[in-house]
Short mmCIF file of C-alpha atoms and ligand atoms in Angstrom, two decimals:
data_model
loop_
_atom_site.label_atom_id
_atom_site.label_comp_id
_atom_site.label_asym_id
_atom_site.label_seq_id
_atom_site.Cartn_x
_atom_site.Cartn_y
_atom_site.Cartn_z
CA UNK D 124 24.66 10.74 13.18
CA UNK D 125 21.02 10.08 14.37
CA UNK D 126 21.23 12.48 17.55
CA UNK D 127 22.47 15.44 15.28
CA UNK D 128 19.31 14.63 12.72
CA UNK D 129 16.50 14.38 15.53
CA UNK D 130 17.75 17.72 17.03
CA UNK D 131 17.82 19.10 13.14
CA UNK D 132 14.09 17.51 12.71
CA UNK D 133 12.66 18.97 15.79
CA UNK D 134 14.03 22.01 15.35
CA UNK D 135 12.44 22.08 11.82
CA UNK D 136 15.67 23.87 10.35
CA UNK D 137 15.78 23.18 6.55
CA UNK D 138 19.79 23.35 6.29
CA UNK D 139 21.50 20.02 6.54
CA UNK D 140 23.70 19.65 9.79
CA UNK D 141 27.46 21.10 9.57
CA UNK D 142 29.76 17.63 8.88
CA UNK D 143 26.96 16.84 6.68
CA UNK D 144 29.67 15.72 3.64
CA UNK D 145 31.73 13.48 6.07
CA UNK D 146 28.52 11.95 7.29
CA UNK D 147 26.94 11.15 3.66
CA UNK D 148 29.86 8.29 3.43
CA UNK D 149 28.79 6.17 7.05
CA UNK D 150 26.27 3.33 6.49
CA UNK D 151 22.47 4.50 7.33
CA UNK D 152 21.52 1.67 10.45
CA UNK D 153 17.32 0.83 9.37
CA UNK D 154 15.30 -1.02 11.12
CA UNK D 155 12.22 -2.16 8.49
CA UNK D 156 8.88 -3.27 9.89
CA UNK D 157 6.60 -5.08 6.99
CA UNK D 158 3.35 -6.43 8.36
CA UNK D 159 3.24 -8.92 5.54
CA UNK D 160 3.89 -11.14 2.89
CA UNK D 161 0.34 -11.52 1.59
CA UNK D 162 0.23 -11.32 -1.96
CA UNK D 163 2.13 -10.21 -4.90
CA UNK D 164 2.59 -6.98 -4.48
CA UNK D 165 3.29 -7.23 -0.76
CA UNK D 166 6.20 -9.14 -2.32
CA UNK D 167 7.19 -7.19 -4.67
CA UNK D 168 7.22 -4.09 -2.19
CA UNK D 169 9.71 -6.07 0.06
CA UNK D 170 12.06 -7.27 -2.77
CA UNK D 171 12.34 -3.95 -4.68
CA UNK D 172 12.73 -2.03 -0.49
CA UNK D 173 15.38 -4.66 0.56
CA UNK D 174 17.43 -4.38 -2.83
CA UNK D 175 17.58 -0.39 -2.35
CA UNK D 176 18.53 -1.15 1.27
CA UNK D 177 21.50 -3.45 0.60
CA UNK D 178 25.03 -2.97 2.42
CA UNK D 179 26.53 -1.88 -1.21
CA UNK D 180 24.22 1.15 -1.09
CA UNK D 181 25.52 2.31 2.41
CA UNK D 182 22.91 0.57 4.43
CA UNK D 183 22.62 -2.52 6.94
CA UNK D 184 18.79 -3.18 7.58
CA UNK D 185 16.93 -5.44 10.22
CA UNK D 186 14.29 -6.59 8.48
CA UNK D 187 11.52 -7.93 10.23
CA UNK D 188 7.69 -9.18 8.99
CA UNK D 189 4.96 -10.20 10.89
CA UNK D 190 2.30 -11.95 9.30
CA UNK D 191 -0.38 -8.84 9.66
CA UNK D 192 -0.14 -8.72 13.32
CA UNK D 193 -0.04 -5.19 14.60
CA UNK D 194 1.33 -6.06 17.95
CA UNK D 195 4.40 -7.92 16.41
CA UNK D 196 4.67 -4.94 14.43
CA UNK D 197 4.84 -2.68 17.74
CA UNK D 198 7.11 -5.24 18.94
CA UNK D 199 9.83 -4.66 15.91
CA UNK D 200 9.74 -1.20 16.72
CA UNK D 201 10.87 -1.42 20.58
CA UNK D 202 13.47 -3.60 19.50
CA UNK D 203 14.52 -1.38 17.19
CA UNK D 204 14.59 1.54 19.35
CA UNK D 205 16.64 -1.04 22.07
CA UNK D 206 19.13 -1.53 18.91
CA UNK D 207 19.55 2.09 18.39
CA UNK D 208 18.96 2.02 15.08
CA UNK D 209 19.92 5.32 12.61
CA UNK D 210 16.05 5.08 11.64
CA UNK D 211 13.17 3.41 11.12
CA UNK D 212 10.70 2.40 8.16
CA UNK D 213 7.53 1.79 9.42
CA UNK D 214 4.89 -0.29 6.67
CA UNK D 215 1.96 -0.31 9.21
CA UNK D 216 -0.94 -2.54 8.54
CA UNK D 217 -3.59 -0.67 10.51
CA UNK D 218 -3.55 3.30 10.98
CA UNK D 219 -5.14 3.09 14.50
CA UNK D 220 -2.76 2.83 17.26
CA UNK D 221 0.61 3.79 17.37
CA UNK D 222 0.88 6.61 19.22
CA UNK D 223 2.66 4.94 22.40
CA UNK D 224 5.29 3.34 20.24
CA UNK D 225 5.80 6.34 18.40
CA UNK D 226 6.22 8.48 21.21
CA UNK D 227 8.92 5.66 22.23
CA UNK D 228 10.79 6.22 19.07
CA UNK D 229 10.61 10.24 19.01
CA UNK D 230 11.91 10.04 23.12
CA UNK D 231 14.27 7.87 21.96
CA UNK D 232 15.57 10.38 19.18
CA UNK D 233 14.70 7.88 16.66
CA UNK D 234 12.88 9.34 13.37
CA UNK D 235 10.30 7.32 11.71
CA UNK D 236 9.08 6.84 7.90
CA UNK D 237 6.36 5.57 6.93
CA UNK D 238 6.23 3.29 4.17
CA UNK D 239 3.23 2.55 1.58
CA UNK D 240 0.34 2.47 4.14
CA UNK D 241 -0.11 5.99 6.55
CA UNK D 242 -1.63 6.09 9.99
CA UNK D 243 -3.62 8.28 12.46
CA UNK D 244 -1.93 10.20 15.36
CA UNK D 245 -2.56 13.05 17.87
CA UNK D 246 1.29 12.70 18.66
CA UNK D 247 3.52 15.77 17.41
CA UNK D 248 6.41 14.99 15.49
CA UNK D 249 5.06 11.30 15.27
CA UNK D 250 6.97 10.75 12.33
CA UNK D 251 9.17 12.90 9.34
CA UNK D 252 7.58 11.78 6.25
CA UNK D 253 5.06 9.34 4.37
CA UNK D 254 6.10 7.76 1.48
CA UNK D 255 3.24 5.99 -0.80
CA UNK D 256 0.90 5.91 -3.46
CA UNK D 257 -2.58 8.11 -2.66
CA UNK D 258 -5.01 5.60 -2.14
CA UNK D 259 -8.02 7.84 -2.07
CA UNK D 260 -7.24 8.85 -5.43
CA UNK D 261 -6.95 5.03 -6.82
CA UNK D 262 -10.53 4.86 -5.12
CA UNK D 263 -11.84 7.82 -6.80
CA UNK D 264 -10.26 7.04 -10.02
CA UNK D 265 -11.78 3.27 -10.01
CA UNK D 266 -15.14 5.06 -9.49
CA UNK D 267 -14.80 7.43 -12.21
CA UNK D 268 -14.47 4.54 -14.35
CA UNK D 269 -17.50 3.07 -13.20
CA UNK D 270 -19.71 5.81 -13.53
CA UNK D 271 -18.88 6.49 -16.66
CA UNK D 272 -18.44 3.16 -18.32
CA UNK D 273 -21.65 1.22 -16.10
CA UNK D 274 -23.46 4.09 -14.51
CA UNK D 275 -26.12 1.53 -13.85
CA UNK D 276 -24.10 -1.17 -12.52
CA UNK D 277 -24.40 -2.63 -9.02
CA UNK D 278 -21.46 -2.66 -7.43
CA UNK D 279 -20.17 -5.23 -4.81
CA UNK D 280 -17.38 -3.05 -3.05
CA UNK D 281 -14.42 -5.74 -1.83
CA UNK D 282 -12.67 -4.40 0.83
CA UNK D 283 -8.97 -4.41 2.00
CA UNK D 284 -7.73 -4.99 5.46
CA UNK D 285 -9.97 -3.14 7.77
CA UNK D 286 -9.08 0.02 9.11
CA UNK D 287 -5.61 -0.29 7.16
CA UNK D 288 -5.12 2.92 4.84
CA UNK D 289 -5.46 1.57 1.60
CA UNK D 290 -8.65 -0.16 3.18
CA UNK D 291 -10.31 3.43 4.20
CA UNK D 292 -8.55 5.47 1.39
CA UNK D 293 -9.78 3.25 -1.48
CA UNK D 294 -13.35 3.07 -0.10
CA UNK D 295 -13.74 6.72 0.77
CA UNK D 296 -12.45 7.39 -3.18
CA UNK D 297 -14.53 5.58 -4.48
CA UNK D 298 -17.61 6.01 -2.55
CA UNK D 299 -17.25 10.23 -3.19
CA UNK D 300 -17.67 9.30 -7.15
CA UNK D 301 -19.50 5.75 -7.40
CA UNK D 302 -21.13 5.34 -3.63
CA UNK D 303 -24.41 5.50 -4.54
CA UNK D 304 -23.84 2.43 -7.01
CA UNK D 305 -23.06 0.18 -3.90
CA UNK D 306 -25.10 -2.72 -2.66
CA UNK D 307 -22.85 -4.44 -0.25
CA UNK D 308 -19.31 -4.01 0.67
CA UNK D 309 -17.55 -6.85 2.91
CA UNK D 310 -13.42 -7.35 3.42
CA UNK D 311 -11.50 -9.76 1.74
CA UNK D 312 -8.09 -9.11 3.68
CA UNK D 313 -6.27 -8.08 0.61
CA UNK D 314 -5.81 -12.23 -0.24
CA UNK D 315 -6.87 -14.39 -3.04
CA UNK D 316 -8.16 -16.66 -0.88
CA UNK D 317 -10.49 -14.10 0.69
CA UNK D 318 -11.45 -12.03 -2.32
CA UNK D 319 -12.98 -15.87 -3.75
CA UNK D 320 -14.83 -16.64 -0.48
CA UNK D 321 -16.10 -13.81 0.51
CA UNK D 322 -17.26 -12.32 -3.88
CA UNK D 323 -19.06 -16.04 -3.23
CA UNK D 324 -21.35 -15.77 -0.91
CA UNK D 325 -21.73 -11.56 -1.61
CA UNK D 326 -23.32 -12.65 -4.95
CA UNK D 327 -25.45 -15.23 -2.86
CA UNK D 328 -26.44 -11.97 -0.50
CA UNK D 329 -26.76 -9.97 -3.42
CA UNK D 330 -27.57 -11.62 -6.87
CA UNK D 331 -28.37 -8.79 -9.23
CA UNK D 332 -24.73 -7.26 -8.24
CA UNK D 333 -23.04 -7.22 -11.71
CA UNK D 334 -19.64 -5.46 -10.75
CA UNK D 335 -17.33 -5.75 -8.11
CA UNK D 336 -14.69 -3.17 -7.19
CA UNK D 337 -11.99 -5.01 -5.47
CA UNK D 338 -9.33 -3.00 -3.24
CA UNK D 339 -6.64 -5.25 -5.03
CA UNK D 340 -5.79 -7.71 -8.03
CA UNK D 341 -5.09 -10.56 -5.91
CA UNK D 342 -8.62 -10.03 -4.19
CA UNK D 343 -9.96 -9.31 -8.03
CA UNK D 344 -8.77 -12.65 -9.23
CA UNK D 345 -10.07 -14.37 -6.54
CA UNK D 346 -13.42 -12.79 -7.15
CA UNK D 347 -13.49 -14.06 -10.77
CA UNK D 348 -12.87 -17.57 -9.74
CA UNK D 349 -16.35 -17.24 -7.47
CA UNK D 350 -17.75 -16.14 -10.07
CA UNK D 351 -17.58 -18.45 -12.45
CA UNK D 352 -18.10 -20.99 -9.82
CA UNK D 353 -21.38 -19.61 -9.23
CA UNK D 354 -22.15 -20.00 -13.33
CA UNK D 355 -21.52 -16.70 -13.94
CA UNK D 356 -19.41 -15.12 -16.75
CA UNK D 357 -16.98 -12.80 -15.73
CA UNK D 358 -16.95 -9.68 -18.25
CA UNK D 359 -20.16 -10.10 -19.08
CA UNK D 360 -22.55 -11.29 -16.57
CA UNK D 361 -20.04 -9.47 -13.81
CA UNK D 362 -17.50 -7.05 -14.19
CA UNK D 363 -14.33 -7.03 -12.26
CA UNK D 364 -12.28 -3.41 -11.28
CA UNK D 365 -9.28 -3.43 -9.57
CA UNK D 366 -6.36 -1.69 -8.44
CA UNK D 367 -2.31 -2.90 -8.25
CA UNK D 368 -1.52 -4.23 -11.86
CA UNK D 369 0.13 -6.92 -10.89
CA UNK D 370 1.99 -8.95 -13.76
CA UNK D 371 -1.38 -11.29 -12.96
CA UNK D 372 -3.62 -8.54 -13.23
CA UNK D 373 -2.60 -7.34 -16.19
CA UNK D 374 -3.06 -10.69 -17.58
CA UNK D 375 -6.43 -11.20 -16.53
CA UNK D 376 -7.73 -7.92 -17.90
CA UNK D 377 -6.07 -8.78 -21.62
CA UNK D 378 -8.06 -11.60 -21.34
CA UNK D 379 -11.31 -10.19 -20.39
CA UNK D 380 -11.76 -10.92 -17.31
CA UNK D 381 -10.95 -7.74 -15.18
CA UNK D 382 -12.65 -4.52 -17.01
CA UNK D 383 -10.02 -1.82 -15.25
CA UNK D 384 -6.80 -1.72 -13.34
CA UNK D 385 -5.67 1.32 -11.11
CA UNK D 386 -1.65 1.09 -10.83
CA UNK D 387 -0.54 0.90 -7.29
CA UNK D 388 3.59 0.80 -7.56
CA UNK D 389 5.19 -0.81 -4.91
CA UNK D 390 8.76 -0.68 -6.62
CA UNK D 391 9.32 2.46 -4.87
CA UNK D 392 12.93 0.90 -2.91
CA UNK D 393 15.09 3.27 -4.19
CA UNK D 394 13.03 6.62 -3.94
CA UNK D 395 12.52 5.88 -0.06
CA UNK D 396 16.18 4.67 0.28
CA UNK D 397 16.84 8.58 -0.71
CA UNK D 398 14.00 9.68 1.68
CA UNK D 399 15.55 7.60 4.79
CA UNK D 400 19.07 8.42 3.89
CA UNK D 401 18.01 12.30 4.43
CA UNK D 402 16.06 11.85 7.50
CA UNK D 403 18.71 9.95 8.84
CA UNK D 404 21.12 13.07 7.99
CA UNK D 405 19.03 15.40 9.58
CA UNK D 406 17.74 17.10 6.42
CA UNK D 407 14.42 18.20 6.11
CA UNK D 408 12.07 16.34 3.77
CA UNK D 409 8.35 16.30 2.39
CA UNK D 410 5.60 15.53 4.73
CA UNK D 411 4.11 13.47 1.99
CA UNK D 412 6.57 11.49 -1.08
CA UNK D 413 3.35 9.92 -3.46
CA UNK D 414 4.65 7.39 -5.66
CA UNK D 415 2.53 7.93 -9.06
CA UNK D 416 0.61 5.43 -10.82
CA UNK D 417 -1.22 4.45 -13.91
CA UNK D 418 -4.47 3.18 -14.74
CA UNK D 419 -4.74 0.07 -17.82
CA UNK D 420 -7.50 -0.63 -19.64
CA UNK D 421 -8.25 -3.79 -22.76
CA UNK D 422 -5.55 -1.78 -25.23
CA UNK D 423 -2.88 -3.18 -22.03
CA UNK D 424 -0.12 -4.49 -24.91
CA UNK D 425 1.85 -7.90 -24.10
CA UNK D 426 5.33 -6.00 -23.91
CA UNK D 427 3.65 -3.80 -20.98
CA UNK D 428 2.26 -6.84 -19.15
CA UNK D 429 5.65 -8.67 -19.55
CA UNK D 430 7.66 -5.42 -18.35
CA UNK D 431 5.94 -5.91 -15.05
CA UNK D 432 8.17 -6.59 -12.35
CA UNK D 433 5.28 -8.34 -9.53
O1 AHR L 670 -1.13 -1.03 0.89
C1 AHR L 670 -1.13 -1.33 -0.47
C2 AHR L 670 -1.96 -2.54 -0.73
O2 AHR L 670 -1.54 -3.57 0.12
C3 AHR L 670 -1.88 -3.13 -2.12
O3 AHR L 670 -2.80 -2.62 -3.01
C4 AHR L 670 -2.23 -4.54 -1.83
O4 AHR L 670 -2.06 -5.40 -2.90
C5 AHR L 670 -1.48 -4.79 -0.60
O5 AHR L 670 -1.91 -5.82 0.13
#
């Protein structure tokens, strides 16, 4: 099946190969590459991927996660490739630095998706389609909140994963509408655990900051627990934006202590299950698939935070 697809790819023909019927019925061989389990949504991305990709929907995935770790990452793929594999789904924590692999894969005749995060590449062809939610827009929606609702706020801006898309996307958002309102900006590695330590000793840096933007809810909650540690109210003596809405989240902002929450949807299993099961049939698809989301304000109602799924 996968030969017939590359050849259809490359050729950029937007007809589906001849057999095409007969072929719909085999089971779709994808290799998955997650960099992560680091938080809810990270979890919630790999639950609601793996369901989509289960045997009873015409698929056998190797699933493979490596702990943010780029090179593991690049190792999946190679081992992959040696396991000839239908195609690939590619979550990549960085955007730097792929090309080499990639260029393994396409020489190989092996077509790659990328899932959630994109990445940089000179390489042609690198891979057949992206499918995500548009960080930049999150970033610049965050900021629109800000400057409308604390124009003369000083913002703390806490950073995701450096150099990962929805690290750079996020920040360049936000900065386009809100930059000017930020004092200090450090990386909290998308955790809980780093959003606390590092919102800590930013509001020792920087104590007049009265907002911080965090890249992510986990990161947001872990900045409200620094600051009330440091006295501090959240809500009122610091305000808390964030983007996910996690189940958590959600919570947090009914209670008062996050202000905003831009919706980043990771339950997007089944829409790329469609995207891979095309690719892998040759047919031509979207450069770009962007999962919609959201944004949730105080009016958030109980039966919405309960209907969340992470
Ligand atoms: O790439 C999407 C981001 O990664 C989510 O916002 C975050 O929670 C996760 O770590």
């Amino acid at each position: 099946m996968r030969g017939l697809a590359v050849a259809v790819l490359a050729a950029g023909v937007a007809v589906a190969p001849s057999g095409c019927g007969e072929q719909d019925d085999e089971v779709v061989r994808v290799g998955f590459s997650q960099f992560a389990a680091e938080g809810s949504w990270r979890a919630a991305n790999t639950a609601s991927v793996r369901a989509a990709l289960a045997p009873a929907g015409g698929f056998e995935l190797e699933f493979s996660d490596q702990e943010q770790k780029q090179e593991g990452q690049v190792a999946d793929l190679r081992r992959f490739i040696a396991d000839d594999v239908d195609v690939i789904a590619l979550a990549p924590v960085v955007q730097d630095g792929w090309d080499e692999v990639l260029g393994e894969a396409r020489d190989a005749g092996i077509p790659v998706v990328l899932v959630d995060r994109g990445i940089t590449t000179d390489l042609p062809g690198a891979y057949a389609t992206r499918i995500g939610a548009d960080f930049r827009s999150e970033g610049e929606r965050a900021g629109r909140w800000v400057r409308e609702h604390a124009p003369g706020a000083r913002v703390f801006e806490l950073q995701g994963t450096l150099g990962s898309g929805a690290q750079t996307g996020r920040q360049r958002g936000f900065d386009a509408v809100a930059g000017d309102q930020v004092v200090g900006a450090a990386t909290g590695g998308f955790t809980r655990a780093g959003g606390r330590d590092v919102t800590a000793a930013a509001l020792e840096a920087w104590p007049d900051v009265d907002l911080v933007f965090a890249h992510n809810d986990d990161m947001a909650l872990g900045a409200v627990e620094a600051v009330r540690a440091a006295g501090r109210r959240p809500g009122v003596d610091v305000r808390v934006v964030s983007v996910d809405g996690t189940r958590e989240g959600l919570r947090a902002l009914a209670a008062g202590d996050l202000e905003h929450v831009v919706e980043c949807d990771p339950a997007f299993g089944e829409q790329l299950a469609g995207v891979l099961r095309r690719v892998a049939a040759g047919e031509r698809v979207p450069d770009r698939v962007v999962v919609p989301g959201r944004e949730f304000d105080r009016t958030v109602t109980a039966a919405e935070i309960d209907a969340r799924t992470y």
